[in-house]
Coordinates of N, CA and C in Angstrom, one line a residue:
R1 N -128.3 134.8 -28.5 CA -127.3 135.2 -29.4 C -126.3 136.1 -28.8
F2 N -125.0 135.9 -29.3 CA -124.0 136.8 -28.8 C -123.0 137.0 -29.9
H3 N -122.2 138.1 -29.8 CA -121.3 138.4 -30.9 C -119.9 138.4 -30.4
V4 N -119.0 137.7 -31.1 CA -117.6 137.7 -30.8 C -116.8 138.0 -32.1
K5 N -116.0 139.0 -32.0 CA -115.1 139.4 -33.2 C -115.9 139.4 -34.5
H6 N -117.1 140.0 -34.5 CA -117.9 140.2 -35.7 C -118.5 138.8 -36.2
M7 N -118.5 137.8 -35.4 CA -119.1 136.5 -35.8 C -120.3 136.3 -35.0
D8 N -121.4 135.8 -35.6 CA -122.6 135.5 -34.9 C -122.8 134.1 -34.6
F9 N -123.0 133.7 -33.4 CA -123.2 132.3 -33.0 C -124.6 132.2 -32.3
S10 N -125.3 131.1 -32.6 CA -126.6 130.8 -31.9 C -126.4 129.6 -31.0
L11 N -126.8 129.8 -29.8 CA -126.7 128.6 -28.9 C -128.0 127.9 -29.0
Q12 N -128.0 126.7 -29.5 CA -129.2 125.9 -29.7 C -129.0 124.5 -29.0
M13 N -128.8 124.6 -27.7 CA -128.7 123.3 -26.9 C -130.1 122.8 -26.6
E14 N -130.4 121.6 -27.1 CA -131.7 121.0 -26.9 C -131.8 120.6 -25.4
K15 N -132.6 121.3 -24.6 CA -132.8 121.0 -23.2 C -134.0 120.0 -23.1
I16 N -133.8 118.9 -22.5 CA -134.8 117.9 -22.4 C -135.0 117.6 -20.9
M17 N -136.2 117.2 -20.5 CA -136.5 116.8 -19.1 C -136.1 115.3 -19.0
I18 N -135.1 115.0 -18.2 CA -134.6 113.7 -17.9 C -135.5 113.1 -16.8
K19 N -136.1 111.9 -17.1 CA -137.1 111.4 -16.1 C -136.7 109.9 -15.8
T20 N -137.0 109.5 -14.6 CA -136.8 108.2 -14.1 C -137.5 107.2 -15.1
G21 N -136.7 106.1 -15.4 CA -137.2 105.1 -16.3 C -136.9 105.2 -17.7
Q22 N -136.5 106.4 -18.1 CA -136.1 106.6 -19.5 C -134.8 105.9 -19.9
T23 N -134.7 105.5 -21.1 CA -133.6 104.8 -21.7 C -132.8 105.7 -22.6
Y24 N -131.5 105.8 -22.4 CA -130.6 106.6 -23.2 C -129.5 105.8 -23.8
K25 N -129.1 106.1 -25.0 CA -128.0 105.5 -25.7 C -126.8 106.4 -25.6
H26 N -125.7 105.9 -25.0 CA -124.4 106.6 -24.9 C -123.8 106.7 -26.2
F27 N -123.0 107.7 -26.5 CA -122.4 107.9 -27.8 C -121.4 106.7 -28.1
K28 N -121.0 105.9 -27.2 CA -120.1 104.7 -27.4 C -121.0 103.5 -27.7
G29 N -122.3 103.6 -27.6 CA -123.2 102.5 -28.0 C -124.0 101.8 -27.0
N30 N -123.6 101.9 -25.7 CA -124.3 101.2 -24.6 C -125.6 101.9 -24.3
E31 N -126.6 101.2 -23.8 CA -127.9 101.8 -23.4 C -127.9 101.8 -21.9
Y32 N -128.5 102.9 -21.3 CA -128.6 103.1 -19.9 C -130.0 103.5 -19.5
R33 N -130.4 103.0 -18.3 CA -131.7 103.4 -17.8 C -131.5 104.4 -16.6
V34 N -132.3 105.5 -16.7 CA -132.2 106.5 -15.6 C -132.9 105.9 -14.4
I35 N -132.2 105.9 -13.3 CA -132.8 105.4 -12.0 C -133.5 106.5 -11.3
C36 N -132.9 107.7 -11.3 CA -133.5 108.9 -10.7 C -132.6 110.1 -11.0
V37 N -133.2 111.3 -10.7 CA -132.4 112.5 -10.8 C -132.3 113.0 -9.3
A38 N -131.1 113.2 -8.8 CA -130.8 113.5 -7.4 C -130.2 114.9 -7.3
Q39 N -130.4 115.5 -6.1 CA -129.7 116.7 -5.7 C -128.4 116.4 -5.0
D40 N -127.4 117.2 -5.3 CA -126.2 117.1 -4.5 C -126.4 117.7 -3.1
C41 N -126.0 117.0 -2.1 CA -126.3 117.4 -0.7 C -125.4 118.6 -0.3
D42 N -124.3 118.8 -1.0 CA -123.4 120.0 -0.7 C -123.7 121.2 -1.6
D43 N -124.4 121.0 -2.7 CA -124.8 122.1 -3.6 C -126.2 121.8 -4.2
M44 N -127.2 122.4 -3.6 CA -128.6 122.2 -3.9 C -128.9 122.7 -5.4
C45 N -128.0 123.4 -6.0 CA -128.2 123.9 -7.3 C -127.7 122.9 -8.3
R46 N -127.0 121.8 -7.9 CA -126.4 120.8 -8.7 C -127.3 119.6 -8.7
S47 N -127.7 119.2 -9.9 CA -128.5 117.9 -10.0 C -127.6 116.9 -10.7
L48 N -127.9 115.6 -10.3 CA -127.1 114.5 -10.8 C -128.1 113.5 -11.4
V49 N -127.7 112.9 -12.5 CA -128.5 111.8 -13.1 C -127.9 110.5 -12.6
I50 N -128.7 109.7 -12.0 CA -128.2 108.4 -11.5 C -128.7 107.3 -12.6
Y51 N -127.8 106.5 -13.1 CA -128.2 105.6 -14.2 C -127.3 104.4 -14.2
Q52 N -127.8 103.3 -14.9 CA -127.1 102.1 -15.0 C -127.4 101.4 -16.3
P53 N -126.5 100.5 -16.7 CA -126.7 99.8 -18.0 C -128.0 99.0 -18.0
T54 N -128.7 99.0 -19.1 CA -129.9 98.2 -19.2 C -129.7 96.7 -19.0
D55 N -128.5 96.3 -19.2 CA -128.2 94.8 -19.1 C -127.5 94.6 -17.7
G56 N -127.6 95.5 -16.8 CA -127.1 95.3 -15.4 C -125.7 95.9 -15.4
G57 N -125.1 95.9 -14.2 CA -123.8 96.5 -14.0 C -123.7 97.6 -13.1
K58 N -122.6 98.4 -13.1 CA -122.4 99.4 -12.1 C -123.4 100.6 -12.3
T59 N -123.7 101.2 -11.2 CA -124.6 102.4 -11.2 C -123.7 103.6 -11.3
W60 N -124.0 104.6 -12.1 CA -123.2 105.7 -12.4 C -124.0 107.0 -12.0
A61 N -123.2 108.1 -11.8 CA -123.8 109.4 -11.5 C -123.1 110.4 -12.4
R62 N -123.8 111.3 -13.0 CA -123.2 112.3 -13.9 C -124.0 113.6 -13.7
E63 N -123.4 114.7 -13.7 CA -124.0 116.0 -13.6 C -125.1 116.1 -14.7
Y64 N -126.3 116.6 -14.3 CA -127.4 116.7 -15.2 C -127.1 117.4 -16.5
N65 N -126.4 118.6 -16.5 CA -126.1 119.3 -17.7 C -125.1 118.6 -18.5
E66 N -124.2 117.9 -17.9 CA -123.2 117.1 -18.6 C -123.8 115.9 -19.3
F67 N -124.8 115.3 -18.6 CA -125.5 114.1 -19.1 C -126.2 114.4 -20.4
Q68 N -126.9 115.6 -20.5 CA -127.6 116.0 -21.7 C -126.8 116.8 -22.6
G69 N -125.5 117.1 -22.3 CA -124.7 117.9 -23.1 C -123.9 117.2 -24.2
M70 N -122.9 117.9 -24.6 CA -122.0 117.4 -25.7 C -120.7 116.8 -25.1
H71 N -120.2 115.8 -25.7 CA -118.9 115.2 -25.4 C -117.9 116.1 -26.0
E72 N -116.6 116.1 -25.5 CA -115.6 116.9 -26.1 C -115.3 116.6 -27.5
S73 N -115.7 115.5 -28.0 CA -115.5 115.1 -29.4 C -116.5 115.8 -30.3
G74 N -117.5 116.4 -29.8 CA -118.5 117.2 -30.6 C -119.8 116.4 -30.8
V75 N -120.0 115.2 -30.2 CA -121.2 114.5 -30.3 C -122.0 114.6 -29.0
K76 N -123.4 114.4 -29.1 CA -124.2 114.4 -27.9 C -123.7 113.2 -27.0
R77 N -123.6 113.4 -25.7 CA -123.1 112.3 -24.9 C -124.2 111.2 -24.8
F78 N -125.4 111.6 -24.6 CA -126.5 110.6 -24.5 C -127.7 111.0 -25.4
E79 N -128.3 110.1 -26.1 CA -129.5 110.3 -26.9 C -130.7 109.5 -26.3
L80 N -131.8 110.1 -26.1 CA -133.0 109.4 -25.6 C -133.4 108.3 -26.6
V81 N -133.6 107.1 -26.2 CA -134.1 106.0 -27.0 C -135.6 106.2 -27.0
G82 N -136.2 106.5 -28.2 CA -137.6 106.9 -28.3 C -138.6 105.8 -27.7
G83 N -139.4 106.3 -26.9 CA -140.5 105.5 -26.4 C -140.2 104.4 -25.4
R84 N -138.9 104.2 -25.0 CA -138.6 103.2 -24.1 C -138.5 103.6 -22.7
V85 N -139.5 103.3 -21.9 CA -139.5 103.6 -20.5 C -139.6 102.3 -19.7
W86 N -138.7 102.2 -18.7 CA -138.7 101.1 -17.8 C -139.6 101.3 -16.6
K87 N -140.4 100.3 -16.3 CA -141.3 100.4 -15.1 C -140.8 99.4 -14.1
K88 N -141.0 99.7 -12.8 CA -140.7 98.8 -11.7 C -141.7 97.7 -11.6

């Protein structure tokens, strides 16, 4: 909790463990499979989520905190699709 100009705000960011094989739905509607979570070679404190569409296509990388965070429009960027895990 923190106080700004006599207003009380609670930070309630749901932190989840992103794992290889999980499926996430992007706020625009597409589903993506997590390929892996990687470390940035220039900044070991920075983790990247490597993911691609479940129907094939380009492979993408996004900073871990951004992947599980909010889009500027105020919606969660990605939502875990319950129970769907891809296996090799």
